[in-house]
Short mmCIF file of C-alpha atoms and ligand atoms in Angstrom, two decimals:
data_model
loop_
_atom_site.label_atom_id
_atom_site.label_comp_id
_atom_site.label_asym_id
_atom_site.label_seq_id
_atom_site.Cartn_x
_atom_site.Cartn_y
_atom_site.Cartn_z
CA UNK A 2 0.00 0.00 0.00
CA UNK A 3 0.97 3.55 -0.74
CA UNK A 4 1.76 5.79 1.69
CA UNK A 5 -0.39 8.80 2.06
CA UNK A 6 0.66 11.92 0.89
CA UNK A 7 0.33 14.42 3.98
CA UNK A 8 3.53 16.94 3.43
CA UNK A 9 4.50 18.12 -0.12
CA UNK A 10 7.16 20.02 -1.62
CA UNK A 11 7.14 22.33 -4.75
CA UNK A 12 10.17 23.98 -6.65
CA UNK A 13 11.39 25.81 -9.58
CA UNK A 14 13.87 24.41 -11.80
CA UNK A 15 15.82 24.78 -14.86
CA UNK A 16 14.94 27.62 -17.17
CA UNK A 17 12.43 30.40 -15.91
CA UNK A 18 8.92 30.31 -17.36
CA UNK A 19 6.50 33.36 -16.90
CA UNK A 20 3.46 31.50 -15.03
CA UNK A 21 6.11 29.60 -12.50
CA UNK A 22 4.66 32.15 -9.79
CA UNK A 23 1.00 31.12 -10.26
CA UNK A 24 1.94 27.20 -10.42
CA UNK A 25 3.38 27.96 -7.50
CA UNK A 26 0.49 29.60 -6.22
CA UNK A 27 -1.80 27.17 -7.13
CA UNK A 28 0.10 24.12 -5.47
CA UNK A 29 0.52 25.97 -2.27
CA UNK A 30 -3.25 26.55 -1.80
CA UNK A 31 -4.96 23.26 -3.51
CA UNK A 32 -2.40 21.57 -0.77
CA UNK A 33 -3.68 23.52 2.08
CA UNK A 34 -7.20 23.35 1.00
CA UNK A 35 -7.07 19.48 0.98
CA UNK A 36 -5.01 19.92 4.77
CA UNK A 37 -1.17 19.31 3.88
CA UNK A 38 1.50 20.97 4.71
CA UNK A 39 3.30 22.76 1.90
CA UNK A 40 6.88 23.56 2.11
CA UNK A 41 8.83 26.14 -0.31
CA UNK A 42 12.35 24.79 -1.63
CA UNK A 43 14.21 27.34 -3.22
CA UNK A 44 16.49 27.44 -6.07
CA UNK A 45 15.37 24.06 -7.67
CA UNK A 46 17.68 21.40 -6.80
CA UNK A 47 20.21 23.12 -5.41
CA UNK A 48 17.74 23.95 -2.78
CA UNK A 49 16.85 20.60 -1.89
CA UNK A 50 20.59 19.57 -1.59
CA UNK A 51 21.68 22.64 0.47
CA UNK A 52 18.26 22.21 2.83
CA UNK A 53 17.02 26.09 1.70
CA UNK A 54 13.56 24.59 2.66
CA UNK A 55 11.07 26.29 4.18
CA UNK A 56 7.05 26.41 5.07
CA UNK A 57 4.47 27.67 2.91
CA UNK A 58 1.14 29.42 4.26
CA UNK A 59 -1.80 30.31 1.63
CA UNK A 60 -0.20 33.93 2.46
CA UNK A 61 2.91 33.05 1.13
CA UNK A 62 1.70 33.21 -2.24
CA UNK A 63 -0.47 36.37 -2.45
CA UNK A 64 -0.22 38.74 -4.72
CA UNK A 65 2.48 36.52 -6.94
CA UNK A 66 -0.28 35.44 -9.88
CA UNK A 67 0.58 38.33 -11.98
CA UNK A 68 4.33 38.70 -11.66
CA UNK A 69 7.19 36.88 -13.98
CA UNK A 70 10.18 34.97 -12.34
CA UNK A 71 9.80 32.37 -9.40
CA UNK A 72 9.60 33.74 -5.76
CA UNK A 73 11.29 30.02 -5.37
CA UNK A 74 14.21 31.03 -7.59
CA UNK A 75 15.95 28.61 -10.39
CA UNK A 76 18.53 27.53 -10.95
CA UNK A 77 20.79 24.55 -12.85
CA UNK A 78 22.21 22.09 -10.14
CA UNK A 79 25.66 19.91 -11.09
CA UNK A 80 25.31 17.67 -7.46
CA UNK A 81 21.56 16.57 -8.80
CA UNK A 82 22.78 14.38 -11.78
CA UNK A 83 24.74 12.55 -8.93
CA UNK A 84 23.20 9.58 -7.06
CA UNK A 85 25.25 11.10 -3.78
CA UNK A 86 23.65 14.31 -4.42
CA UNK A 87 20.32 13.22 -5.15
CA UNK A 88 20.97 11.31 -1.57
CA UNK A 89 21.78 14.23 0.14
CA UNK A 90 17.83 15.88 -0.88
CA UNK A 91 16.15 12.81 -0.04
CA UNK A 92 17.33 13.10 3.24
CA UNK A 93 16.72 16.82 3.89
CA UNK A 94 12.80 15.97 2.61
CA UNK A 95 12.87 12.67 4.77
CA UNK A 96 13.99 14.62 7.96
CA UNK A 97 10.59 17.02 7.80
CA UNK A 98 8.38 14.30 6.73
CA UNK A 99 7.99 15.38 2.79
CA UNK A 100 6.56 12.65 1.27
CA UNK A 101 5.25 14.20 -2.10
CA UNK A 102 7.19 16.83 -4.30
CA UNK A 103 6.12 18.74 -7.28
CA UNK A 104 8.38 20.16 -9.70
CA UNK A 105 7.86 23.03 -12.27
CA UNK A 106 10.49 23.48 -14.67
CA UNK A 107 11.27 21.72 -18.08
CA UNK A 108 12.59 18.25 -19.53
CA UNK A 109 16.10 18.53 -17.64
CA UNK A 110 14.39 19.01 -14.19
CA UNK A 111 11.94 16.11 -15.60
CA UNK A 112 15.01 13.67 -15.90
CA UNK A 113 16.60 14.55 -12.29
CA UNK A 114 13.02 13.77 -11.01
CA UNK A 115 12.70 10.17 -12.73
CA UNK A 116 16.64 9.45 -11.62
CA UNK A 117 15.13 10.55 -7.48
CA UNK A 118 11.93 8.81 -7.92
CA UNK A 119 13.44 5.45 -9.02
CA UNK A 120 16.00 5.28 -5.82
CA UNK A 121 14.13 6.85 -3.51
CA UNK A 122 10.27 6.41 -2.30
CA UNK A 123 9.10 9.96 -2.79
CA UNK A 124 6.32 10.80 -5.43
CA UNK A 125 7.00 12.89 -7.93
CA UNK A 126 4.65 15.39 -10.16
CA UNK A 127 5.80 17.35 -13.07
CA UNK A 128 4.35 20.72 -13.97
CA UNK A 129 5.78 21.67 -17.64
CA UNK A 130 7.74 25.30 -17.33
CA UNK A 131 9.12 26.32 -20.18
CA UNK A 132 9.01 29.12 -22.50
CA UNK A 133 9.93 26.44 -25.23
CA UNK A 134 6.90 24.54 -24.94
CA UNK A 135 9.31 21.19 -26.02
CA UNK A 136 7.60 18.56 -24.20
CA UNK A 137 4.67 16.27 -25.96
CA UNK A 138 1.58 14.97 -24.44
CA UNK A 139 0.61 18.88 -23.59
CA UNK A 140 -0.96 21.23 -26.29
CA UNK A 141 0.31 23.91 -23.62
CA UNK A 142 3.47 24.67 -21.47
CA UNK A 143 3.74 27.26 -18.83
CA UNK A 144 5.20 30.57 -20.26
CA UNK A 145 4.98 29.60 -23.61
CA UNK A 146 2.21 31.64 -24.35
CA UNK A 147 3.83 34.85 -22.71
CA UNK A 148 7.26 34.56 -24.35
CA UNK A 149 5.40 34.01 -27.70
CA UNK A 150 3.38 37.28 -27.46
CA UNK A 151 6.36 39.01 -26.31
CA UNK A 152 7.85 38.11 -29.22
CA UNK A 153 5.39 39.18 -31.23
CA UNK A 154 5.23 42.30 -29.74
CA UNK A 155 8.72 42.93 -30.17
CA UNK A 156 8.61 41.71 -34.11
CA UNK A 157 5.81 44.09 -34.67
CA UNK A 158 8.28 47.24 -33.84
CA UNK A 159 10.75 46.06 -35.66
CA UNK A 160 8.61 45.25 -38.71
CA UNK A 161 7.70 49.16 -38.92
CA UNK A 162 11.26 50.56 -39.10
CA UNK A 163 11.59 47.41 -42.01
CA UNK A 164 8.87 48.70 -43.95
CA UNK A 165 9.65 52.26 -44.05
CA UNK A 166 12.97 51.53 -45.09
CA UNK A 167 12.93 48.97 -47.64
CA UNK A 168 15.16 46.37 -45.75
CA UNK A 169 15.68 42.83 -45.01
CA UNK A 170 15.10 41.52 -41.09
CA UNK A 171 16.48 38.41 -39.70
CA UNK A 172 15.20 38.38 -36.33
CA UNK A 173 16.38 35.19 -33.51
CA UNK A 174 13.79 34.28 -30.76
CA UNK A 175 14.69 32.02 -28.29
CA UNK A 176 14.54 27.90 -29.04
CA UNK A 177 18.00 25.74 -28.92
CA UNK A 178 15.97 22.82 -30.02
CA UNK A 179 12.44 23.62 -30.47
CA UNK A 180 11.17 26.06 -33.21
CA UNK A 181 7.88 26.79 -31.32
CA UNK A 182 8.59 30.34 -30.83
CA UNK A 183 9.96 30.69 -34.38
CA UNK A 184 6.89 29.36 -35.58
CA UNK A 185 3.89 30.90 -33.82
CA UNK A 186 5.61 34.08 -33.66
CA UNK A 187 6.48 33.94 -37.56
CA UNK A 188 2.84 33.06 -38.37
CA UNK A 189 1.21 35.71 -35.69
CA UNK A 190 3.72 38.70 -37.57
CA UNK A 191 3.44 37.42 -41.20
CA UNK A 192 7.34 36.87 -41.60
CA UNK A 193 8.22 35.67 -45.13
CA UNK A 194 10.77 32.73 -44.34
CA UNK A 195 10.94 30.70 -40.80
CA UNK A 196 13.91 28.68 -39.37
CA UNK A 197 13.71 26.52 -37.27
CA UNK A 198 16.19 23.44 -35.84
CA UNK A 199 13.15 20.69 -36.89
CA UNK A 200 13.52 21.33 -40.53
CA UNK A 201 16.58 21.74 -42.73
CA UNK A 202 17.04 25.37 -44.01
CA UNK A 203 17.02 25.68 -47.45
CA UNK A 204 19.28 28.97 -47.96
CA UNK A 205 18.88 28.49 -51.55
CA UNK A 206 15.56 28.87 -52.34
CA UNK A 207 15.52 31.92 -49.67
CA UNK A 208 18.40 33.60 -51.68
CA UNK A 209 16.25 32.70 -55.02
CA UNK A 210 13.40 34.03 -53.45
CA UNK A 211 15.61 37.56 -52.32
CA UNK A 212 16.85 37.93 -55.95
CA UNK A 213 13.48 37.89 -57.54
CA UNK A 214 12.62 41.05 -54.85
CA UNK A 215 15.81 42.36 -55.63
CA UNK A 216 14.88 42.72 -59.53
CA UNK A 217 11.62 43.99 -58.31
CA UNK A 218 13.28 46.19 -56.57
CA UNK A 219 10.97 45.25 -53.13
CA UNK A 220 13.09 44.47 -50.75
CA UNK A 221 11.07 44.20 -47.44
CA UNK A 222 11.62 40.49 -45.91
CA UNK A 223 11.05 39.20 -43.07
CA UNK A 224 12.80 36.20 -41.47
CA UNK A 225 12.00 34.59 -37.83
CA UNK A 226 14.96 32.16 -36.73
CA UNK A 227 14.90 30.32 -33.65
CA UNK A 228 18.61 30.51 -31.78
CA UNK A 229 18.86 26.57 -32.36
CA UNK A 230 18.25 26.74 -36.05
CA UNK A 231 20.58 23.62 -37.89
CA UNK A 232 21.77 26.22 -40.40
CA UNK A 233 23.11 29.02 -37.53
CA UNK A 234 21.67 31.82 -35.63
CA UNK A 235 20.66 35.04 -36.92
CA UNK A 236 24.19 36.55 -37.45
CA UNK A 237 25.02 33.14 -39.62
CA UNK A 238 22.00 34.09 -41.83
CA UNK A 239 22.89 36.91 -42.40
CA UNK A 240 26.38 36.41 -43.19
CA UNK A 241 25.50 34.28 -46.31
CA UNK A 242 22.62 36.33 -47.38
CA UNK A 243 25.00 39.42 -47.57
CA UNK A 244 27.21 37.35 -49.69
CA UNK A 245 24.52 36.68 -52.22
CA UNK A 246 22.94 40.13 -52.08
CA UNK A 247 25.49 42.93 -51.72
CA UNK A 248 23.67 45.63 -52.17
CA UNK A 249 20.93 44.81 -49.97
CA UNK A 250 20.31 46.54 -46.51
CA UNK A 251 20.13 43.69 -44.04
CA UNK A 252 19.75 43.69 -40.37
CA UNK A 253 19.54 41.21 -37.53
CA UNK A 254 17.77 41.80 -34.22
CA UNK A 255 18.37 39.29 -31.64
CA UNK A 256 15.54 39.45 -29.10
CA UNK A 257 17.25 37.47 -26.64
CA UNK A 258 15.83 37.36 -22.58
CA UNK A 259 13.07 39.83 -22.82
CA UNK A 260 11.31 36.60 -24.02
CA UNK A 261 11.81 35.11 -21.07
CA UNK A 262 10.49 37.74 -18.47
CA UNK A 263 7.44 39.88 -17.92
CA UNK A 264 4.16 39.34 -16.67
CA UNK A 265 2.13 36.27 -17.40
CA UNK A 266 -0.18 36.28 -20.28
CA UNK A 267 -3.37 35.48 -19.32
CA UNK A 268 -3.98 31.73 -20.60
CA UNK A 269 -0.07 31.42 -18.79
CA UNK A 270 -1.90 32.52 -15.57
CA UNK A 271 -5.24 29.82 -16.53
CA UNK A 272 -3.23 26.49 -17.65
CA UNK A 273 -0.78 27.12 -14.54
CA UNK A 274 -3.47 27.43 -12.15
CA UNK A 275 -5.28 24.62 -13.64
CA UNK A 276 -1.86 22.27 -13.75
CA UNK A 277 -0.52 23.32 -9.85
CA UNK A 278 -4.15 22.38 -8.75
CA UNK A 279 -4.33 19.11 -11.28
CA UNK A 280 -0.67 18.41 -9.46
CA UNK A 281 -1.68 18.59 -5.98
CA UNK A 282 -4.83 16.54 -6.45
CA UNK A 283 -2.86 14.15 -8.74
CA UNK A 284 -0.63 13.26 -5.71
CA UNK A 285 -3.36 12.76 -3.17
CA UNK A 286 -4.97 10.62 -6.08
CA UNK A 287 -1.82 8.10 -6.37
CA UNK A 288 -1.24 9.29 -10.02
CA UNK A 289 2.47 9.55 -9.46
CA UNK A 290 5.87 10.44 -11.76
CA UNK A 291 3.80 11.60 -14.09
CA UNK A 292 3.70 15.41 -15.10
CA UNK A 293 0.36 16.98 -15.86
CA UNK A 294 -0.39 18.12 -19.32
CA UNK A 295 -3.37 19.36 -20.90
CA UNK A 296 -4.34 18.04 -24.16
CA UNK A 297 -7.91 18.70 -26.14
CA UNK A 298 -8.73 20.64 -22.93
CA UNK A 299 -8.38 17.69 -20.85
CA UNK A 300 -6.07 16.72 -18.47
CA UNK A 301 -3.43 14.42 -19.55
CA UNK A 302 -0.97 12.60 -16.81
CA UNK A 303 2.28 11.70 -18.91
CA UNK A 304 5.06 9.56 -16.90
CA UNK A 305 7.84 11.57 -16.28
CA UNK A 306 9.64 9.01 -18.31
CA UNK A 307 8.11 8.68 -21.60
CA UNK A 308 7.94 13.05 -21.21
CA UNK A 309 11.73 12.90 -21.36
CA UNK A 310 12.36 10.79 -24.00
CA UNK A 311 9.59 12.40 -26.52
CA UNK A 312 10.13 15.60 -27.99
CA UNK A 313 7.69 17.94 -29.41
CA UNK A 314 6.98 17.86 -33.10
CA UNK A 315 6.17 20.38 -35.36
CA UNK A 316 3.55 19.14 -37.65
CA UNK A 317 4.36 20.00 -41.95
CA UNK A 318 0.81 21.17 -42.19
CA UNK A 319 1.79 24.25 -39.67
CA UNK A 320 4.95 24.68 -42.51
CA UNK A 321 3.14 24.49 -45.91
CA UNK A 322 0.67 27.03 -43.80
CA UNK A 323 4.18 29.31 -43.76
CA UNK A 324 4.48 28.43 -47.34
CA UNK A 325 1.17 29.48 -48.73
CA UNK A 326 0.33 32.53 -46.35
CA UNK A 327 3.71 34.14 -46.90
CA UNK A 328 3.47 33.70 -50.92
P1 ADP B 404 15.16 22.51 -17.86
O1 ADP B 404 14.45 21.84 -16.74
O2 ADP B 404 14.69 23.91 -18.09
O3 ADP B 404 15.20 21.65 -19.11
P2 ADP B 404 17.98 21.80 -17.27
O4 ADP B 404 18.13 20.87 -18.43
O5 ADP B 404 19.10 22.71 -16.99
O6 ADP B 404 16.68 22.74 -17.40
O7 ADP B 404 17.71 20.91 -15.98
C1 ADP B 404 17.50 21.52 -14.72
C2 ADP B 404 18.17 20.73 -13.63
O8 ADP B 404 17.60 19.41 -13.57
C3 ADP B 404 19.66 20.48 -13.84
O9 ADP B 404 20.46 21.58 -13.48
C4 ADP B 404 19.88 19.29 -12.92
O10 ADP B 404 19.99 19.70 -11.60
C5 ADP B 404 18.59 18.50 -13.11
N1 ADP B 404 18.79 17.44 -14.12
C6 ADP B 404 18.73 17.53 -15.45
N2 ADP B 404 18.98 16.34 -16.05
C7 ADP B 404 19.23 15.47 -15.04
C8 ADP B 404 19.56 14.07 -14.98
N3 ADP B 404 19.70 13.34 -16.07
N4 ADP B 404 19.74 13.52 -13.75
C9 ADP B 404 19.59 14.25 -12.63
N5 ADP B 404 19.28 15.56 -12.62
C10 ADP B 404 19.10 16.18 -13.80
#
């Protein structure tokens, strides 16, 4: 027989996600409502190792829903990927009686909790955090949506200044290995060419395409590249493009953290609340290492396991939509 869960833990870990603060928010007072004890560990990992532990009250958490960042800090912990180190948490949670622990962060902090769950006998819950939104099995991550519209925000601007002057944009968002950002953000601003690391650039036909609106003599173009893209970042791009087209006026923009900060969107601050509270209820329910998605608006429990091992995938319908709409 299971244990009960009676005392729970939540952190932050890995990259920061705008929405961590109302997952947060949402664990700490589902837990108390059902009568648990909620404790705060700070700094991810590295927390848990160096006992930075402390306990929550539904006070802790007011007035956090709106506001970027993690009251619980991140950060990346070396001692975690360690059996010894992952020994030295399980202790400090086994010395107050935590017997349930929920982590927010992405598919890193995912593996370190399938490694502790497998030695030791605390139950784990995932809550996807990540700006990337590189984990299947959810239709949403937290801070996805947020970094996306931020990104948009930011392309719209520059798209002005492109216009009025006739020139060529190559603009980075964030993504080392997941073009979701390129893509939505591309789509939502109407950019003429996307790049992203899930499909081979072909720097040909985008130089083809630039030398028919040089002999036009319409020059405005677009381009979205996420930071992982196979072919090179933004400064790469633009490197070869200049090559091919020496007369034309290109510029790179490199958005860079702003992606990453700021307050929630609104459907950040909805799926976070909904996930902390589907977390919570998911460990009382013996649904354990598994992290909660939402998929076709329903909720979808995932085993941490199978979460690490799958990536997201970017479907070619979404790319011959590029295609067409930017023709
Ligand atoms: P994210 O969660 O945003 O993907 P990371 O990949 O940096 O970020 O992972 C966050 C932390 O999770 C790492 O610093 C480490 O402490 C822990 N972690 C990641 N992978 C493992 C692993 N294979 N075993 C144990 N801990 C891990």
């Amino acid at each position: 027989m299971e244990k009960k869960v009676t005392r729970i833990g939540v952190l932050t870990s890995g990259g920061d996600a705008p929405g961590m603060n109302a997952a947060i928010r949402a664990v700490v007072r589902t837990g108390i409502y059902h009568g648990l004890e909620v404790f705060g560990i700070m700094r991810g990992y590295q927390g848990l190792i160096d006992d930075d532990i402390f306990r929550m009250e539904g006070r802790s958490v007011a007035n956090i829903i709106q506001r970027g960042g993690t009251i619980l800090k991140t950060a990346r912990c070396k001692e975690f990927y360690e059996p010894a180190g992952r020994k030295i948490g399980y202790d400090n949670l086994k010395k107050r009686g935590i017997n349930g622990l929920v982590i927010i962060g992405g598919d890193g902090s995912f593996r370190g909790a399938v490694n502790f769950s497998k030695e030791f006998d605390i139950p784990c819950v995932g809550l996807a955090g990540t700006i990337d939104k590189d984990i299947s099995g959810t239709d949403f991550t937290i801070g996805f949506d947020t970094a996306v519209n931020t990104a948009v925000e930011a392309i719209d601007k520059v798209r002005d200044t492109m216009d009025a002057h006739d020139r060529i944009f190559i603009i980075e968002v964030m993504g080392r290995d997941a073009g979701y950002i390129a893509l939505h953000s591309g789509i939502a601003t109407g950019a003429e060419n996307i790049l992203i690391p899930e499909r081979k650039t072909d720097i040909n036909s985008i130089i083809a395409s630039l030398q028919e609106k040089e002999r036009r003599k319409k020059m405005v173009n677009l381009i979205v590249v996420a930071e992982g893209d196979e072919f090179g970042g933004a400064n790469e791009v633009q490197r070869v493009l200049q090559d091919k087209l020496p007369k034309a006026e290109i510029r790179v923009c490199i958005l860079g953290h702003i992606q990453r900060g700021g307050a929630p969107s609104c459907m950040d601050r909805l799926i976070a609340s909904r996930m902390g509270y589907h977390a919570v209820e998911s460990l009382l329910e013996g649904r354990h290492n598994v992290f909660v998605g939402i998929q076709n608006n329903r909720m979808n429990y995932i085993p941490l396991e199978t979460a690490v091992k799958n990536k997201g995938k970017i479907s070619d319908e979404w790319m011959k939509i590029v295609k067409i709409l930017a023709s």
